PDB file of C-alpha atoms in Angstrom:
ATOM      1  CA  UNK A   4     -18.414 -46.829  13.509  1.00  0.00           C
ATOM      2  CA  UNK A   5     -18.886 -49.428  16.453  1.00  0.00           C
ATOM      3  CA  UNK A   6     -22.587 -49.468  17.187  1.00  0.00           C
ATOM      4  CA  UNK A   7     -23.740 -51.632  20.081  1.00  0.00           C
ATOM      5  CA  UNK A   8     -26.369 -54.305  19.909  1.00  0.00           C
ATOM      6  CA  UNK A   9     -28.136 -55.602  22.768  1.00  0.00           C
ATOM      7  CA  UNK A  10     -30.067 -58.993  22.760  1.00  0.00           C
ATOM      8  CA  UNK A  11     -29.339 -59.713  26.502  1.00  0.00           C
ATOM      9  CA  UNK A  12     -25.814 -59.413  26.196  1.00  0.00           C
ATOM     10  CA  UNK A  13     -24.116 -56.245  24.926  1.00  0.00           C
ATOM     11  CA  UNK A  14     -21.584 -56.549  22.397  1.00  0.00           C
ATOM     12  CA  UNK A  15     -19.915 -54.231  19.815  1.00  0.00           C
ATOM     13  CA  UNK A  16     -21.003 -54.729  16.333  1.00  0.00           C
ATOM     14  CA  UNK A  17     -19.012 -53.194  13.399  1.00  0.00           C
ATOM     15  CA  UNK A  18     -21.103 -51.263  10.617  1.00  0.00           C
ATOM     16  CA  UNK A  19     -20.758 -52.496   7.087  1.00  0.00           C
ATOM     17  CA  UNK A  20     -19.267 -48.997   6.355  1.00  0.00           C
ATOM     18  CA  UNK A  21     -16.487 -50.012   8.685  1.00  0.00           C
ATOM     19  CA  UNK A  22     -15.812 -53.210   7.618  1.00  0.00           C
ATOM     20  CA  UNK A  23     -15.594 -52.114   3.938  1.00  0.00           C
ATOM     21  CA  UNK A  24     -13.310 -49.172   4.861  1.00  0.00           C
ATOM     22  CA  UNK A  25     -10.963 -51.499   7.390  1.00  0.00           C
ATOM     23  CA  UNK A  26     -10.792 -54.159   4.526  1.00  0.00           C
ATOM     24  CA  UNK A  27      -9.799 -51.887   1.994  1.00  0.00           C
ATOM     25  CA  UNK A  28      -6.982 -50.386   4.110  1.00  0.00           C
ATOM     26  CA  UNK A  29      -6.039 -53.746   4.916  1.00  0.00           C
ATOM     27  CA  UNK A  30      -6.162 -55.271   1.524  1.00  0.00           C
ATOM     28  CA  UNK A  31      -3.984 -52.018   0.123  1.00  0.00           C
ATOM     29  CA  UNK A  32      -1.036 -52.603   3.070  1.00  0.00           C
ATOM     30  CA  UNK A  33      -1.060 -56.424   2.069  1.00  0.00           C
ATOM     31  CA  UNK A  34      -0.877 -56.006  -1.809  1.00  0.00           C
ATOM     32  CA  UNK A  35       2.105 -53.647  -1.051  1.00  0.00           C
ATOM     33  CA  UNK A  36       3.739 -55.847   1.195  1.00  0.00           C
ATOM     34  CA  UNK A  37       3.460 -59.074  -0.892  1.00  0.00           C
ATOM     35  CA  UNK A  38       6.570 -59.922  -3.095  1.00  0.00           C
ATOM     36  CA  UNK A  39       6.081 -59.843  -7.005  1.00  0.00           C
ATOM     37  CA  UNK A  40       5.550 -63.274  -8.495  1.00  0.00           C
ATOM     38  CA  UNK A  41       6.914 -65.148 -11.438  1.00  0.00           C
ATOM     39  CA  UNK A  42       6.909 -63.128 -14.607  1.00  0.00           C
ATOM     40  CA  UNK A  43       4.280 -62.796 -17.031  1.00  0.00           C
ATOM     41  CA  UNK A  44       6.145 -65.157 -19.509  1.00  0.00           C
ATOM     42  CA  UNK A  45       6.473 -67.851 -17.010  1.00  0.00           C
ATOM     43  CA  UNK A  46       3.015 -67.557 -15.715  1.00  0.00           C
ATOM     44  CA  UNK A  47       1.680 -67.755 -19.667  1.00  0.00           C
ATOM     45  CA  UNK A  48       3.983 -70.954 -20.059  1.00  0.00           C
ATOM     46  CA  UNK A  49       2.232 -72.325 -16.941  1.00  0.00           C
ATOM     47  CA  UNK A  50      -1.024 -71.683 -18.468  1.00  0.00           C
ATOM     48  CA  UNK A  51      -0.226 -73.120 -21.470  1.00  0.00           C
ATOM     49  CA  UNK A  52       1.046 -76.593 -19.934  1.00  0.00           C
ATOM     50  CA  UNK A  53      -1.906 -76.549 -17.516  1.00  0.00           C
ATOM     51  CA  UNK A  54      -4.179 -76.195 -20.698  1.00  0.00           C
ATOM     52  CA  UNK A  55      -2.791 -78.585 -22.620  1.00  0.00           C
ATOM     53  CA  UNK A  56      -2.764 -81.097 -19.708  1.00  0.00           C
ATOM     54  CA  UNK A  57      -6.663 -80.639 -19.191  1.00  0.00           C
ATOM     55  CA  UNK A  58      -7.146 -80.980 -23.287  1.00  0.00           C
ATOM     56  CA  UNK A  59      -5.286 -84.231 -23.321  1.00  0.00           C
ATOM     57  CA  UNK A  60      -7.571 -85.768 -20.588  1.00  0.00           C
ATOM     58  CA  UNK A  61     -10.692 -84.253 -22.316  1.00  0.00           C
ATOM     59  CA  UNK A  62      -9.553 -86.091 -25.749  1.00  0.00           C
ATOM     60  CA  UNK A  63      -8.726 -89.339 -23.892  1.00  0.00           C
ATOM     61  CA  UNK A  64     -11.825 -89.752 -21.742  1.00  0.00           C
ATOM     62  CA  UNK A  65     -15.002 -89.356 -24.050  1.00  0.00           C
ATOM     63  CA  UNK A  66     -18.521 -90.873 -24.171  1.00  0.00           C
ATOM     64  CA  UNK A  67     -17.820 -93.287 -27.102  1.00  0.00           C
ATOM     65  CA  UNK A  68     -14.831 -95.481 -27.186  1.00  0.00           C
ATOM     66  CA  UNK A  69     -14.267 -94.806 -30.974  1.00  0.00           C
ATOM     67  CA  UNK A  70     -13.973 -91.194 -30.211  1.00  0.00           C
ATOM     68  CA  UNK A  71     -11.487 -91.660 -27.517  1.00  0.00           C
ATOM     69  CA  UNK A  72      -9.376 -93.794 -29.687  1.00  0.00           C
ATOM     70  CA  UNK A  73      -9.510 -91.080 -32.690  1.00  0.00           C
ATOM     71  CA  UNK A  74      -8.767 -87.664 -30.275  1.00  0.00           C
ATOM     72  CA  UNK A  75      -6.605 -89.565 -27.877  1.00  0.00           C
ATOM     73  CA  UNK A  76      -4.497 -90.635 -30.525  1.00  0.00           C
ATOM     74  CA  UNK A  77      -4.593 -87.470 -32.430  1.00  0.00           C
ATOM     75  CA  UNK A  78      -3.910 -85.690 -28.818  1.00  0.00           C
ATOM     76  CA  UNK A  79      -0.727 -87.645 -28.083  1.00  0.00           C
ATOM     77  CA  UNK A  80       0.866 -86.413 -31.731  1.00  0.00           C
ATOM     78  CA  UNK A  81      -0.138 -83.025 -31.971  1.00  0.00           C
ATOM     79  CA  UNK A  82      -1.105 -81.451 -28.775  1.00  0.00           C
ATOM     80  CA  UNK A  83       2.607 -80.872 -27.368  1.00  0.00           C
ATOM     81  CA  UNK A  84       3.125 -78.445 -30.198  1.00  0.00           C
ATOM     82  CA  UNK A  85       0.336 -76.653 -30.516  1.00  0.00           C
ATOM     83  CA  UNK A  86      -0.061 -72.768 -30.184  1.00  0.00           C
ATOM     84  CA  UNK A  87      -2.475 -70.827 -28.293  1.00  0.00           C
ATOM     85  CA  UNK A  88      -4.853 -70.886 -31.317  1.00  0.00           C
ATOM     86  CA  UNK A  89      -4.709 -74.467 -31.958  1.00  0.00           C
ATOM     87  CA  UNK A  90      -5.277 -75.086 -28.652  1.00  0.00           C
ATOM     88  CA  UNK A  91      -8.641 -72.885 -28.783  1.00  0.00           C
ATOM     89  CA  UNK A  92      -9.476 -74.678 -31.971  1.00  0.00           C
ATOM     90  CA  UNK A  93      -8.881 -77.955 -30.055  1.00  0.00           C
ATOM     91  CA  UNK A  94     -11.052 -76.815 -27.559  1.00  0.00           C
ATOM     92  CA  UNK A  95     -13.824 -76.226 -29.904  1.00  0.00           C
ATOM     93  CA  UNK A  96     -13.660 -79.641 -31.600  1.00  0.00           C
ATOM     94  CA  UNK A  97     -14.038 -81.221 -27.800  1.00  0.00           C
ATOM     95  CA  UNK A  98     -17.041 -79.438 -27.268  1.00  0.00           C
ATOM     96  CA  UNK A  99     -18.903 -80.690 -30.348  1.00  0.00           C
ATOM     97  CA  UNK A 100     -20.858 -83.939 -29.355  1.00  0.00           C
ATOM     98  CA  UNK A 101     -19.251 -87.267 -29.866  1.00  0.00           C
ATOM     99  CA  UNK A 102     -22.358 -88.484 -32.470  1.00  0.00           C
ATOM    100  CA  UNK A 103     -21.556 -85.235 -34.366  1.00  0.00           C
ATOM    101  CA  UNK A 104     -17.719 -85.441 -34.402  1.00  0.00           C
ATOM    102  CA  UNK A 105     -17.911 -89.117 -35.274  1.00  0.00           C
ATOM    103  CA  UNK A 106     -20.311 -88.608 -38.278  1.00  0.00           C
ATOM    104  CA  UNK A 107     -18.148 -85.778 -39.607  1.00  0.00           C
ATOM    105  CA  UNK A 108     -14.879 -87.281 -39.444  1.00  0.00           C
ATOM    106  CA  UNK A 109     -15.493 -91.077 -39.844  1.00  0.00           C
ATOM    107  CA  UNK A 110     -18.927 -91.064 -42.119  1.00  0.00           C
ATOM    108  CA  UNK A 111     -17.584 -87.909 -43.775  1.00  0.00           C
ATOM    109  CA  UNK A 112     -21.112 -86.417 -43.327  1.00  0.00           C
ATOM    110  CA  UNK A 113     -21.471 -82.749 -42.802  1.00  0.00           C
ATOM    111  CA  UNK A 114     -20.792 -81.264 -39.497  1.00  0.00           C
ATOM    112  CA  UNK A 115     -24.340 -79.605 -38.739  1.00  0.00           C
ATOM    113  CA  UNK A 116     -23.524 -78.123 -35.509  1.00  0.00           C
ATOM    114  CA  UNK A 117     -20.594 -75.639 -36.267  1.00  0.00           C
ATOM    115  CA  UNK A 118     -19.616 -75.007 -39.703  1.00  0.00           C
ATOM    116  CA  UNK A 119     -17.027 -72.636 -39.016  1.00  0.00           C
ATOM    117  CA  UNK A 120     -15.360 -75.879 -37.187  1.00  0.00           C
ATOM    118  CA  UNK A 121     -14.300 -77.435 -40.647  1.00  0.00           C
ATOM    119  CA  UNK A 122     -12.343 -74.608 -41.840  1.00  0.00           C
ATOM    120  CA  UNK A 123     -10.174 -74.412 -38.939  1.00  0.00           C
ATOM    121  CA  UNK A 124      -6.458 -75.967 -39.084  1.00  0.00           C
ATOM    122  CA  UNK A 125      -6.629 -78.279 -36.392  1.00  0.00           C
ATOM    123  CA  UNK A 126      -9.791 -79.903 -37.925  1.00  0.00           C
ATOM    124  CA  UNK A 127      -7.991 -80.076 -41.011  1.00  0.00           C
ATOM    125  CA  UNK A 128      -5.097 -81.953 -39.400  1.00  0.00           C
ATOM    126  CA  UNK A 129      -7.821 -84.354 -37.546  1.00  0.00           C
ATOM    127  CA  UNK A 130      -9.382 -85.418 -40.665  1.00  0.00           C
ATOM    128  CA  UNK A 131      -6.041 -85.834 -42.557  1.00  0.00           C
ATOM    129  CA  UNK A 132      -4.756 -87.537 -40.085  1.00  0.00           C
ATOM    130  CA  UNK A 133      -7.189 -90.401 -39.743  1.00  0.00           C
ATOM    131  CA  UNK A 134      -6.026 -91.473 -43.137  1.00  0.00           C
ATOM    132  CA  UNK A 135      -2.992 -93.596 -41.606  1.00  0.00           C
ATOM    133  CA  UNK A 136      -5.005 -94.530 -38.378  1.00  0.00           C
ATOM    134  CA  UNK A 137      -6.647 -97.999 -37.977  1.00  0.00           C
ATOM    135  CA  UNK A 138     -10.101 -97.902 -36.430  1.00  0.00           C
ATOM    136  CA  UNK A 139     -10.786-101.491 -36.446  1.00  0.00           C
ATOM    137  CA  UNK A 140      -7.270-101.665 -34.306  1.00  0.00           C
ATOM    138  CA  UNK A 141      -9.126-100.469 -31.152  1.00  0.00           C
ATOM    139  CA  UNK A 142     -11.697-103.052 -31.285  1.00  0.00           C
TER     140      UNK A 142
END
């Protein structure tokens, strides 16, 4: 599988087949030699912690100061206890534009972007949680 290529100096060149075959056999040996990592439950717990941190950061740094205050306040209170399904719902909320969220949450206008978002549990918690939140305190 080794060919010679001459361009002034002759040197051996491996063909693509030889490289692929060589890498497959190396990978198999490497995989067998590597020790097992943490358990699947520990990995899932770690992933949830990382996901929570990312969502907390996204809640805190938004385009509108008002939405930063609203979403950050909500995330501080509820994010640590959210389950996977609720984290996914929160991700969907954070994907929505700040202007649309503001109109929906504060001005009580219908959410035109994603109507199914209103029916989610986290969305209801967010809207209900604003009852005690003073928006003028942020200014």
